[in-house]
Coordinates of N, CA and C and ligand atoms in Angstrom, one line a residue:
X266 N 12.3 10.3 -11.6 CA 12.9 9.3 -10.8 C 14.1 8.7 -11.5
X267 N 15.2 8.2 -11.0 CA 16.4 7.8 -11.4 C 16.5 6.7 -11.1
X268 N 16.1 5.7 -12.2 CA 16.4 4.2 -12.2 C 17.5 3.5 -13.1
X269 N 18.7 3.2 -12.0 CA 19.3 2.3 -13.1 C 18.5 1.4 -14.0
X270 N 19.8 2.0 -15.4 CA 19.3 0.7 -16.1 C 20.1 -0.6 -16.0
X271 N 18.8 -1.5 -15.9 CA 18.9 -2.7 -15.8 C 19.8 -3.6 -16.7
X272 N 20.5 -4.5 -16.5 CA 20.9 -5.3 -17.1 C 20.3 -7.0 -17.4
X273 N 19.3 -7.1 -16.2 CA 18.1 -7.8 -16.1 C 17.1 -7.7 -15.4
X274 N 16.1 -8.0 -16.3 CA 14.7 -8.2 -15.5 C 14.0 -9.1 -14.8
X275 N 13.7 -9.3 -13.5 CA 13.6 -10.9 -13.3 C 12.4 -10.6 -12.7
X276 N 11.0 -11.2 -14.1 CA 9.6 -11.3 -13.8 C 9.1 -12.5 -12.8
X277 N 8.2 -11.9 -12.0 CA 7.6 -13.3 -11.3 C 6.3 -13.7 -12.0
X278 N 6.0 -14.5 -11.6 CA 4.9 -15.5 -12.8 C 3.3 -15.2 -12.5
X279 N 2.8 -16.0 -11.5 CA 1.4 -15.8 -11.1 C 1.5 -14.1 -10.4
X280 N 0.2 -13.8 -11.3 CA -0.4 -12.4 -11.2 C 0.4 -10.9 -11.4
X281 N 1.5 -11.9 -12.1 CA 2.5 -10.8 -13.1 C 2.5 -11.1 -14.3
X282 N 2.8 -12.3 -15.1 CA 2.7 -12.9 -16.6 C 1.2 -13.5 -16.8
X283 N 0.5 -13.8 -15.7 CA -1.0 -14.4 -15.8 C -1.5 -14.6 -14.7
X284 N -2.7 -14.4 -15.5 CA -3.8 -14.0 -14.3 C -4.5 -15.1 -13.9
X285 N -3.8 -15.9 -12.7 CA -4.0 -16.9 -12.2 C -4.3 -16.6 -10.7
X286 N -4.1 -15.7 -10.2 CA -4.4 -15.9 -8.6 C -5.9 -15.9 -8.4
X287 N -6.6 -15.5 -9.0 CA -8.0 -16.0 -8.5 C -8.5 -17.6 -8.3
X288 N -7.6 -17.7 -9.5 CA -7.4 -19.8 -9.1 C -7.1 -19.8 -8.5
X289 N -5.8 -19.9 -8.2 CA -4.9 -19.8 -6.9 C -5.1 -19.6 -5.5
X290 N -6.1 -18.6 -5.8 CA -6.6 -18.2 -3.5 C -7.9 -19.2 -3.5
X291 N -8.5 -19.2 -4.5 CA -10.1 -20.0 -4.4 C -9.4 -21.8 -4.5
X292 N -8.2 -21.8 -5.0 CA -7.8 -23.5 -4.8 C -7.2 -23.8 -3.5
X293 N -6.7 -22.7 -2.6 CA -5.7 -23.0 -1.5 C -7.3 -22.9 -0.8
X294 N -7.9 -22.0 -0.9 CA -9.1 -22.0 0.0 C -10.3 -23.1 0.2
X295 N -10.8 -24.0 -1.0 CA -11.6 -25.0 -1.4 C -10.4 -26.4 -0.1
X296 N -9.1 -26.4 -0.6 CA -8.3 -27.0 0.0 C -8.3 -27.4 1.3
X297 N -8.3 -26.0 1.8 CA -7.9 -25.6 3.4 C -9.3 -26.0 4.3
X298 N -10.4 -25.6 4.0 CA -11.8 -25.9 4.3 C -11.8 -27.5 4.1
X299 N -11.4 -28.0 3.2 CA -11.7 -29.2 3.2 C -10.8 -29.7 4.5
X300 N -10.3 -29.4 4.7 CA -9.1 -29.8 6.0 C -9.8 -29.4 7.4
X301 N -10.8 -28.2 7.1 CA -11.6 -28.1 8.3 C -10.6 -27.0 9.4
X302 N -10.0 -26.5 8.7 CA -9.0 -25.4 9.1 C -9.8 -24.3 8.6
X303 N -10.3 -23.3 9.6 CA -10.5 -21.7 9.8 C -9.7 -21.3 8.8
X304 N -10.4 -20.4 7.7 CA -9.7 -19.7 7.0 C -10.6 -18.6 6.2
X305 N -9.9 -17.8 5.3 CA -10.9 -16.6 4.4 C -10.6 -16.8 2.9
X306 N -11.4 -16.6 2.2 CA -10.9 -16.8 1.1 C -9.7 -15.2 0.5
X307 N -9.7 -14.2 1.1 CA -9.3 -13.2 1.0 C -7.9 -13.4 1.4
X308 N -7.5 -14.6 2.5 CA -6.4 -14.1 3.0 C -5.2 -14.8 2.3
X309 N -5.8 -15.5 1.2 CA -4.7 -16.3 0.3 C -4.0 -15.4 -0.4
X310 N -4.8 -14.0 -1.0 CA -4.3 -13.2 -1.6 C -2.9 -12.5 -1.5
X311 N -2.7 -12.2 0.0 CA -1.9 -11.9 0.6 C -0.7 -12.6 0.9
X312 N -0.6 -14.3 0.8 CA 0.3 -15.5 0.6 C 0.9 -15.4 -0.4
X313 N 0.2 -14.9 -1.1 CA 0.7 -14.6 -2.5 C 2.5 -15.2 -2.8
X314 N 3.1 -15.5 -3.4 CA 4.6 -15.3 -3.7 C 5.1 -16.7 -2.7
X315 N 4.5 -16.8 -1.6 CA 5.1 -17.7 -0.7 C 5.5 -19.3 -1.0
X316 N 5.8 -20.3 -1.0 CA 5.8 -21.3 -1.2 C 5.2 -22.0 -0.7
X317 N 4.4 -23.5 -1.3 CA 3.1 -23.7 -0.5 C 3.0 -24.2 1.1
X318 N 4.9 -24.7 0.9 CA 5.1 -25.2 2.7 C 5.5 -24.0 3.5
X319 N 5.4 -23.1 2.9 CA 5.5 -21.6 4.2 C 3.9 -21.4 4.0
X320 N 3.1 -21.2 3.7 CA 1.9 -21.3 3.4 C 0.9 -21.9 4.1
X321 N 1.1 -23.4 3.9 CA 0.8 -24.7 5.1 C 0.8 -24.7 6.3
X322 N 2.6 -24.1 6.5 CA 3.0 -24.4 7.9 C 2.5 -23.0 8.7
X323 N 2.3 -21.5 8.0 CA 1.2 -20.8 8.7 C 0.4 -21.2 9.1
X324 N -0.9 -21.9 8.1 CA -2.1 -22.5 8.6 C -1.8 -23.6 9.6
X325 N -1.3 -24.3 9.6 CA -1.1 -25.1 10.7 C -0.8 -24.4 12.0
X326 N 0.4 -23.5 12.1 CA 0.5 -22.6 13.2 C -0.4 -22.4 14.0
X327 N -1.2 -21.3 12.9 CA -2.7 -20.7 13.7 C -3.8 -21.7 13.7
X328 N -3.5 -22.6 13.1 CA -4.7 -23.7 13.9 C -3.9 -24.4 14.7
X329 N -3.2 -25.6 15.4 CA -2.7 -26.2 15.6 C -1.4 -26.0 16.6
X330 N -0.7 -24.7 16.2 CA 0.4 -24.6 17.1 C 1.8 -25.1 16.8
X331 N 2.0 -26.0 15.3 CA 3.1 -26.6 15.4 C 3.1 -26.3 14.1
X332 N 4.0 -26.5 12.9 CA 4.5 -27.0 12.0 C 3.8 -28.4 11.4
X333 N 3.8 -28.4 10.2 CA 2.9 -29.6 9.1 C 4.2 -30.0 9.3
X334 N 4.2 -31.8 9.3 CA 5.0 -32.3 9.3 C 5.5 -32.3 7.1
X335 N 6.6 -33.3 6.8 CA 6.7 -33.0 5.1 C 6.1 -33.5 4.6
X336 N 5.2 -35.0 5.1 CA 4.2 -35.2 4.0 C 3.1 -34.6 4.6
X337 N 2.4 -34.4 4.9 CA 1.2 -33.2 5.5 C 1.4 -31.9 4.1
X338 N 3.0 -31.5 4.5 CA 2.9 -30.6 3.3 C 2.8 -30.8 2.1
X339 N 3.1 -31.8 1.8 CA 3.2 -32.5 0.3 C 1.7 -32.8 -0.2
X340 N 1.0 -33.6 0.6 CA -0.4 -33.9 0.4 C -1.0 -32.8 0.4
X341 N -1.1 -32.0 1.2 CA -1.8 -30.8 1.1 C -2.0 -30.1 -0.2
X342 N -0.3 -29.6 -0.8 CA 0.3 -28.8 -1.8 C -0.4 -29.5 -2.8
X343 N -0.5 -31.0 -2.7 CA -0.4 -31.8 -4.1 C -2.3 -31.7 -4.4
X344 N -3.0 -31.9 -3.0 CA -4.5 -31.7 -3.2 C -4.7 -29.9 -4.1
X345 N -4.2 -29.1 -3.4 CA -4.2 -27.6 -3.9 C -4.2 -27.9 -5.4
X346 N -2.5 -28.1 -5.8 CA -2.5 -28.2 -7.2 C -3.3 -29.0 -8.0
X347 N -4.1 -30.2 -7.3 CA -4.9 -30.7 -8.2 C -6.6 -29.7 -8.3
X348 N -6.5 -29.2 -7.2 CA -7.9 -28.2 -7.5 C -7.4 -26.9 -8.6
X349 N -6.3 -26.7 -8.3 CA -5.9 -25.6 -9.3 C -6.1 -26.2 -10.8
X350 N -5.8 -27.2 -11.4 CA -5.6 -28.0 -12.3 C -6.8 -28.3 -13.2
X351 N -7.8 -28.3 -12.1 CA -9.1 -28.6 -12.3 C -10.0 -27.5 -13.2
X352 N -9.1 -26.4 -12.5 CA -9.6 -24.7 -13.2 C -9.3 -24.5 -14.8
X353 N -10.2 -23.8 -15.0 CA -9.9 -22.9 -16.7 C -8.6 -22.6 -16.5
X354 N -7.8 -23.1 -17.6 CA -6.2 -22.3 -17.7 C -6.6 -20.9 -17.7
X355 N -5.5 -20.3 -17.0 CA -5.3 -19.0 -17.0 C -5.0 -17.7 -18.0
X356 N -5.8 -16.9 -18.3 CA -5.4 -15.8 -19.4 C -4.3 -15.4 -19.1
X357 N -3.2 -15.1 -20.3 CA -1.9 -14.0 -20.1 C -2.7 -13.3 -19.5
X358 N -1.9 -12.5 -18.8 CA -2.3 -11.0 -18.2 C -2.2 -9.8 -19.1
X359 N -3.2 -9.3 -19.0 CA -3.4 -8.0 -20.2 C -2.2 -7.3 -19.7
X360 N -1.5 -7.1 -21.1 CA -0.1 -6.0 -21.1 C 1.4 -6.7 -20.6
X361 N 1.3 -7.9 -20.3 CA 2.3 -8.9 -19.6 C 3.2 -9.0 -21.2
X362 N 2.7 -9.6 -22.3 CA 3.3 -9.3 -23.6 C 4.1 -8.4 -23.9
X363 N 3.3 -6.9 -24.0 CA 3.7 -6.1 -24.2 C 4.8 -5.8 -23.1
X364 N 4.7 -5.7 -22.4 CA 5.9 -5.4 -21.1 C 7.6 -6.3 -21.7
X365 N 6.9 -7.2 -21.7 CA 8.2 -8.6 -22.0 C 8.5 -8.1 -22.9
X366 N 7.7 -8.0 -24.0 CA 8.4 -7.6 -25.3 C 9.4 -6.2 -25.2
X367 N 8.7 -5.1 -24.8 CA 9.3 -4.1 -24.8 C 10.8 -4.1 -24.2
X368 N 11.1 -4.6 -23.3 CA 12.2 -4.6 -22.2 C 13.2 -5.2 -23.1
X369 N 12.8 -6.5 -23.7 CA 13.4 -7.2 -24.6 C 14.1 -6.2 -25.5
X370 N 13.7 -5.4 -26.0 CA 13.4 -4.6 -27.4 C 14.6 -3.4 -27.1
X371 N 15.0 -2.9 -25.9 CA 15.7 -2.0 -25.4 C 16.5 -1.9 -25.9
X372 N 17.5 -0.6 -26.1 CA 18.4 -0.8 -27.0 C 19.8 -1.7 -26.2
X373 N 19.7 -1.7 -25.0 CA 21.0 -2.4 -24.3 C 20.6 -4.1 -24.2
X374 N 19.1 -4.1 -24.6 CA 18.9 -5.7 -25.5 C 19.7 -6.6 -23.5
X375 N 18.1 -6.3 -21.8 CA 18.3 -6.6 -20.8 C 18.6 -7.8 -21.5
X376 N 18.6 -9.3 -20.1 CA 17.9 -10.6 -20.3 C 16.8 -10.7 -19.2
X377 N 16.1 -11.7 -19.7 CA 14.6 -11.8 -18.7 C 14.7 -13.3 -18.0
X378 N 14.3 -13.0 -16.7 CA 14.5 -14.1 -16.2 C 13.2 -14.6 -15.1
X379 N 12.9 -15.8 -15.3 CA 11.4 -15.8 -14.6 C 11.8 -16.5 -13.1
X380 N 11.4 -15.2 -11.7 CA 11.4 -15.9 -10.8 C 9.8 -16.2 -10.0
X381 N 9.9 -17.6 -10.0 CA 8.5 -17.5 -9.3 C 8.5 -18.5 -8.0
X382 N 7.6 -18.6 -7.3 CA 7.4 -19.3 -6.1 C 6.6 -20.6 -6.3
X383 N 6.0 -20.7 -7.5 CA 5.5 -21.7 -8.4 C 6.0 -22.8 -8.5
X384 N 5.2 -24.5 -8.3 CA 6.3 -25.5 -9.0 C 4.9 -26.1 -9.9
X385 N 3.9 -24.9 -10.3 CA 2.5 -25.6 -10.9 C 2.9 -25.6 -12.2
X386 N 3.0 -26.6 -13.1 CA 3.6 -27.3 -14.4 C 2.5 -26.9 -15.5
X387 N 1.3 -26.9 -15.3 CA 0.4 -26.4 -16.5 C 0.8 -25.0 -16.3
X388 N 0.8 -24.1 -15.7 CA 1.6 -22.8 -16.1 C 3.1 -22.4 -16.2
X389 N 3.9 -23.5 -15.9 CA 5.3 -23.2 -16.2 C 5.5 -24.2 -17.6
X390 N 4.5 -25.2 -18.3 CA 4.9 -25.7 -19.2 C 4.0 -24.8 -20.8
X391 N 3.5 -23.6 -19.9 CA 3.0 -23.0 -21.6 C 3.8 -21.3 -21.6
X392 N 4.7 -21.4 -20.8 CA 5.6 -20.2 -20.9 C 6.3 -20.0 -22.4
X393 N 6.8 -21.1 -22.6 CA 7.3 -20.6 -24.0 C 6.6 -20.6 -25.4
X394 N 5.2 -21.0 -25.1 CA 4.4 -20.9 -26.0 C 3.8 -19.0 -26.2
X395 N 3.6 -18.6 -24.6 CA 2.6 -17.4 -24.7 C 4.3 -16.3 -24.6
X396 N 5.2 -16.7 -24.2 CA 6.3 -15.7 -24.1 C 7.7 -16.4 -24.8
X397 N 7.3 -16.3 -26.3 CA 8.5 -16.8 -26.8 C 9.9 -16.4 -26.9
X398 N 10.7 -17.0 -26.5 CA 12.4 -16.7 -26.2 C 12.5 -16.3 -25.3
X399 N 11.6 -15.6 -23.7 CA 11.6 -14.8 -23.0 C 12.2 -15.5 -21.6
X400 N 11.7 -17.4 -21.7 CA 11.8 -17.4 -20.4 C 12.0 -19.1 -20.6
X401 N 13.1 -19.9 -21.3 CA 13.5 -21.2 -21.3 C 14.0 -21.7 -19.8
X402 N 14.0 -22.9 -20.5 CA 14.1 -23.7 -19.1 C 15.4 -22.6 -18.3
X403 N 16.5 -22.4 -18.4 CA 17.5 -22.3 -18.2 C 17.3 -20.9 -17.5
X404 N 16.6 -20.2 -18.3 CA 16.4 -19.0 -17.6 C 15.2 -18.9 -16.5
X405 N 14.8 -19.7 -15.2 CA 14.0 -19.9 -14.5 C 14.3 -20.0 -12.9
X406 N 13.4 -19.6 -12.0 CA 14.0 -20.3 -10.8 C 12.7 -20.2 -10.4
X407 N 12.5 -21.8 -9.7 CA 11.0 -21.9 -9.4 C 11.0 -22.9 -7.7
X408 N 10.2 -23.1 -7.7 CA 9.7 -23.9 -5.9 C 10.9 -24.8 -5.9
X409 N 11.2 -25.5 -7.5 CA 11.8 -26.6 -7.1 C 13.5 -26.1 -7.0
X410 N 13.7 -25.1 -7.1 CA 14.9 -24.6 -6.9 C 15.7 -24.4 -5.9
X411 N 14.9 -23.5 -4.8 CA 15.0 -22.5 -3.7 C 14.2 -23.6 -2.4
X412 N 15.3 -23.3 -1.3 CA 14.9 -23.9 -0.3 C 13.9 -22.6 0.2
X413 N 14.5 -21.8 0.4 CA 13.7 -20.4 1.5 C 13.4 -19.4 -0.1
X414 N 11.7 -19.4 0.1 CA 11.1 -19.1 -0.9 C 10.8 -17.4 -0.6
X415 N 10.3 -16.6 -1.3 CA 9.9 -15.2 -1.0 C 9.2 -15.4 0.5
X416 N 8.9 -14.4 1.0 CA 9.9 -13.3 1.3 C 11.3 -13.0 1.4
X417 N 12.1 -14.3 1.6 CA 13.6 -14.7 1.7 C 14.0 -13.8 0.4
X418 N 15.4 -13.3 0.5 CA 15.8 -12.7 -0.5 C 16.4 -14.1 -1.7
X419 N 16.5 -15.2 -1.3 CA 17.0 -16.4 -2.1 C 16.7 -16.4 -3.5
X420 N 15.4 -16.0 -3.6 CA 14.9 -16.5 -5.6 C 15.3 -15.6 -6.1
X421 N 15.3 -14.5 -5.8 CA 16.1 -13.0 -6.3 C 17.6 -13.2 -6.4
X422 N 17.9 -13.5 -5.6 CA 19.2 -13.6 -5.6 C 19.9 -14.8 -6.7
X423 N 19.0 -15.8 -6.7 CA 19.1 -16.8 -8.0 C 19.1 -16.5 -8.9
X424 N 18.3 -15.4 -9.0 CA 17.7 -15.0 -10.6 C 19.0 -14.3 -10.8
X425 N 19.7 -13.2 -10.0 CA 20.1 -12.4 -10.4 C 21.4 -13.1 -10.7
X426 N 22.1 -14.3 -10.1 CA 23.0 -14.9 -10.4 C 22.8 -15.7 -11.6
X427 N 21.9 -16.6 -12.0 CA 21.4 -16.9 -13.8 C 21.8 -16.0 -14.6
X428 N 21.6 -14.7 -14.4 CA 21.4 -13.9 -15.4 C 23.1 -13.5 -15.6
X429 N 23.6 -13.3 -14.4 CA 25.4 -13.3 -14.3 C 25.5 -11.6 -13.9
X430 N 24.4 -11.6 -13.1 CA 24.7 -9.6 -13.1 C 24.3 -9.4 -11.2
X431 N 25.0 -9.1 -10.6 CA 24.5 -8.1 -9.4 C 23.4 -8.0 -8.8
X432 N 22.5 -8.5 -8.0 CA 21.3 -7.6 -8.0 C 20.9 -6.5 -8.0
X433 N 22.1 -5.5 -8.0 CA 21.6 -4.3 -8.2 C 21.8 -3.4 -9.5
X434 N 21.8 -4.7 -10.3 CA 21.7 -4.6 -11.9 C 20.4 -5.2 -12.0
X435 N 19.6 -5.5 -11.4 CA 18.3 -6.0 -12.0 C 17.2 -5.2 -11.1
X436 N 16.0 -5.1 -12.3 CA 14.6 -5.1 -11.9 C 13.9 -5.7 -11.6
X437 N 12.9 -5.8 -10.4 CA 12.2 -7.1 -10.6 C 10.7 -6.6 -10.6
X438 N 10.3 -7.2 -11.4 CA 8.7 -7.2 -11.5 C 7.6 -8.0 -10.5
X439 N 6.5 -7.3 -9.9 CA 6.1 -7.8 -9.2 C 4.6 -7.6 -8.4
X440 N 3.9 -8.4 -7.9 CA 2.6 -8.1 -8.0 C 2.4 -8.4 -6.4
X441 N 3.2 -8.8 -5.8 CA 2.3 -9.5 -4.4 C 3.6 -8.6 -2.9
X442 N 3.0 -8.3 -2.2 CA 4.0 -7.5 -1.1 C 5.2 -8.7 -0.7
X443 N 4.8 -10.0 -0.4 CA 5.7 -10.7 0.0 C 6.9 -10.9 -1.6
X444 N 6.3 -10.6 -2.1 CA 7.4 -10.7 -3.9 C 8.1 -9.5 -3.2
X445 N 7.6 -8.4 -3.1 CA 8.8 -7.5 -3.1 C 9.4 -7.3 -2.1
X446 N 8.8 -7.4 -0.7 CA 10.0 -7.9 0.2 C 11.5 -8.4 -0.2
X447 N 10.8 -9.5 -1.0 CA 11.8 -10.7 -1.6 C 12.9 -10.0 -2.6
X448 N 12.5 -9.0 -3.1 CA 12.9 -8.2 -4.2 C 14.3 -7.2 -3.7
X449 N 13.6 -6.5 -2.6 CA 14.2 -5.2 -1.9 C 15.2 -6.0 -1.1
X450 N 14.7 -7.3 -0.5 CA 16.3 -7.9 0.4 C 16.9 -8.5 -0.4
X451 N 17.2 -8.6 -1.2 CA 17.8 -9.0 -2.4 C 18.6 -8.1 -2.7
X452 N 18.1 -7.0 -3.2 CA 18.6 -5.7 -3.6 C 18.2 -4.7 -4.6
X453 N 17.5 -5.6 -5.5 CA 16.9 -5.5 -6.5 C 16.1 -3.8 -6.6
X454 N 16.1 -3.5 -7.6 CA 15.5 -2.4 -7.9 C 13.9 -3.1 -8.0
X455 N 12.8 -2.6 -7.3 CA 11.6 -4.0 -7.1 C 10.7 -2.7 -7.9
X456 N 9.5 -3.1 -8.8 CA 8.5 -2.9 -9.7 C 7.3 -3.3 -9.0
X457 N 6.2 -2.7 -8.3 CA 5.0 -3.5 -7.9 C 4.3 -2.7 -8.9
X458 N 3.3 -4.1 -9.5 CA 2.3 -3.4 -10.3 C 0.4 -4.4 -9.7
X459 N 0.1 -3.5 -9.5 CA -1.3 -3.8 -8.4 C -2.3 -4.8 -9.6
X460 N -2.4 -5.6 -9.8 CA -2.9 -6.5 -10.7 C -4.6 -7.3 -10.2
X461 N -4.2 -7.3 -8.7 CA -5.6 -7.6 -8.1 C -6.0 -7.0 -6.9
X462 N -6.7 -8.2 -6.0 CA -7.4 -7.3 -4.9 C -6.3 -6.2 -3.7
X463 N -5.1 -6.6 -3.9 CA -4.1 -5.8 -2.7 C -4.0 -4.2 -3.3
X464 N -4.1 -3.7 -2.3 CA -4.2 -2.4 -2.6 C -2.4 -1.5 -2.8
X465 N -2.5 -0.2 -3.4 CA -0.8 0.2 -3.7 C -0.2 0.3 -2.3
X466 N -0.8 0.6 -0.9 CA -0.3 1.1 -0.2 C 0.4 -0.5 0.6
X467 N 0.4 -1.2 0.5 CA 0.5 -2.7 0.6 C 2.2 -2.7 -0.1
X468 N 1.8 -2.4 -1.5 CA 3.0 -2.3 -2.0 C 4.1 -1.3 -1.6
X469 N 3.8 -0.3 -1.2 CA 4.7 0.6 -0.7 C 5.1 0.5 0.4
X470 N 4.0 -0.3 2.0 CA 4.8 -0.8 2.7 C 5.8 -1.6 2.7
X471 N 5.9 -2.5 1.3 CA 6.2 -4.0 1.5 C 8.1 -3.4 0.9
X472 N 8.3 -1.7 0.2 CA 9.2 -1.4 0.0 C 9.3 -0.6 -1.6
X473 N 8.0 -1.2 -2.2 CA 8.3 -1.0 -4.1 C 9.4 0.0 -4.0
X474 N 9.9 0.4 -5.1 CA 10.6 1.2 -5.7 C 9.4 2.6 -6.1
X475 N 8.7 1.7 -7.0 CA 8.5 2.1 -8.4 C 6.4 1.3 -7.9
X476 N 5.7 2.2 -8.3 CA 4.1 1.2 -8.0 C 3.5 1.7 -9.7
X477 N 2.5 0.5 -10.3 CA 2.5 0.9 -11.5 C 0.4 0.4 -11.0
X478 N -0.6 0.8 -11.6 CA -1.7 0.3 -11.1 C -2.1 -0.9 -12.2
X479 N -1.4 -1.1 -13.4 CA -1.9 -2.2 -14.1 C -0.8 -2.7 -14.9
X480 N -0.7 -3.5 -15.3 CA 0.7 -4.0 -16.2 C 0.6 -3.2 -17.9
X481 N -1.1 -3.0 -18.2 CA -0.3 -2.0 -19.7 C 0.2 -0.7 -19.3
X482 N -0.6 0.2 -18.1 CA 0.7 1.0 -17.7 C 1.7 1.3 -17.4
X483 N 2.6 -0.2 -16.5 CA 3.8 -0.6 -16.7 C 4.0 -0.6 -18.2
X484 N 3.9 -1.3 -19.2 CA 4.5 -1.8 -20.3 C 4.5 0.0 -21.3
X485 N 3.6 0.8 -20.7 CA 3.7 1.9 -21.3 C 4.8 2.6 -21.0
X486 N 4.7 2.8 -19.6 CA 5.7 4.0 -19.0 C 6.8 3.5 -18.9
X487 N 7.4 2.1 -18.0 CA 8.7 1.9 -17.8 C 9.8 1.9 -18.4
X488 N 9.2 1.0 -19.6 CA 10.6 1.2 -21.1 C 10.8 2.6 -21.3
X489 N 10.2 3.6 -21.6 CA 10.1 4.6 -21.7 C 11.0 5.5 -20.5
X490 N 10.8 5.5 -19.1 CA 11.4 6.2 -18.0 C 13.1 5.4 -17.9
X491 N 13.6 4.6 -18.7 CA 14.4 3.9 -18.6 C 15.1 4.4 -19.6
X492 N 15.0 4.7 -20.7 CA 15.4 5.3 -21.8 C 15.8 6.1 -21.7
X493 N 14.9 7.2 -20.8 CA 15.7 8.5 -20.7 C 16.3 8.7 -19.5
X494 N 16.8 8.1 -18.7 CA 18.1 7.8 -17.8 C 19.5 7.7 -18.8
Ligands
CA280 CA1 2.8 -13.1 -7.9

């Protein structure tokens, strides 16, 4: 396969750098139940990437018919993140290190840029502890950035402008179908690597490029397939 090399990498956060979405679907779900809104715990999985007022204003749809008004969304978001909050912090992701590191390590020395759909602060404030030099304030684009969150090609397109390169100088790393949507209308050369319950063929609808089944065999193969381009 013939993949440009990158001039940046723009990683997304939950269930690409750490293994947080099992908090994540069981806090939007404890949440949503509490609200007495019909829901599965399975189907958060698939929200994945979204922002929590595209997220909301589904559930509201299919119950309700209308749109959450903005504080509706705010309360809601803010209940979520306090159940999330409540959770065991989240392990790096096995091979998320290694990956970062390696890419870093290239000899054309990319830059990494973290785009997430995230504005949850206990995991955006230990980034530079578990991924050092990889991902400072500066280099970020998160909820509080971007009006039109993934699927929208917008966070991608942020990222790729931080970094000062094209999107079709960048890779993006990615774990959730709506990420790569986000990725592919962007322009992005998009990376899905299957980290939890969604299956590859999810990813291949959603457009991947490139499907990897876990992040140490991303951090194995891709530096590697990139080199020899
Ligand atoms: Ca994700």
């Amino acid at each position: 396969m013939n993949i440009p090399r990158p001039k940046a990498f723009l990683f997304d956060m939950d269930g690409t750098l750490y293994d947080s979405m099992p908090n994540h679907a069981s806090s939007w779900y404890q949440m949503v139940c509490e609200q007495g809104i019909p829901c599965t715990p399975e189907e958060f999985f698939l929200y994945e990437g979204a922002t929590g007022a595209w997220t909301v204003n589904l559930l509201f749809q299919r119950a309700y018919g209308r749109d959450a008004s903005a504080e509706e969304v705010q309360r809601l978001y803010e209940r979520k993140a306090e159940i999330f909050r409540s959770k065991p912090h989240p392990r790096v992701m096995p091979g998320a290190r290694e990956l970062v590191e390696a890419v870093r390590a290239l000899p054309w020395h990319p830059q990494t840029i973290l785009v997430t759909g995230s504005a949850q602060g206990s995991l955006l404030g230990s980034l530079n502890d578990d991924f050092p030099g990889a991902f400072p304030e500066e280099r970020r684009v998160t909820a509080l950035n971007v009006k039109r969150g993934k699927p929208a090609p917008d966070p991608f397109l942020q990222g790729a402008s931080l970094a000062g390169v094209d999107p079709q100088g960048c890779i993006v790393i990615e774990n959730a179908p709506l990420g790569v949507q986000s990725g592919k209308a962007a322009g992005c050369f998009t990376v899905a690597v299957t980290t939890g319950p969604i299956p590859r063929e999810r990813m291949a609808e959603a457009g991947a490029d490139l499907i990897f089944d876990s992040m140490p065999e991303c951090a194995a193969k891709l530096p590697e397939m990139l080199c020899k381009n």
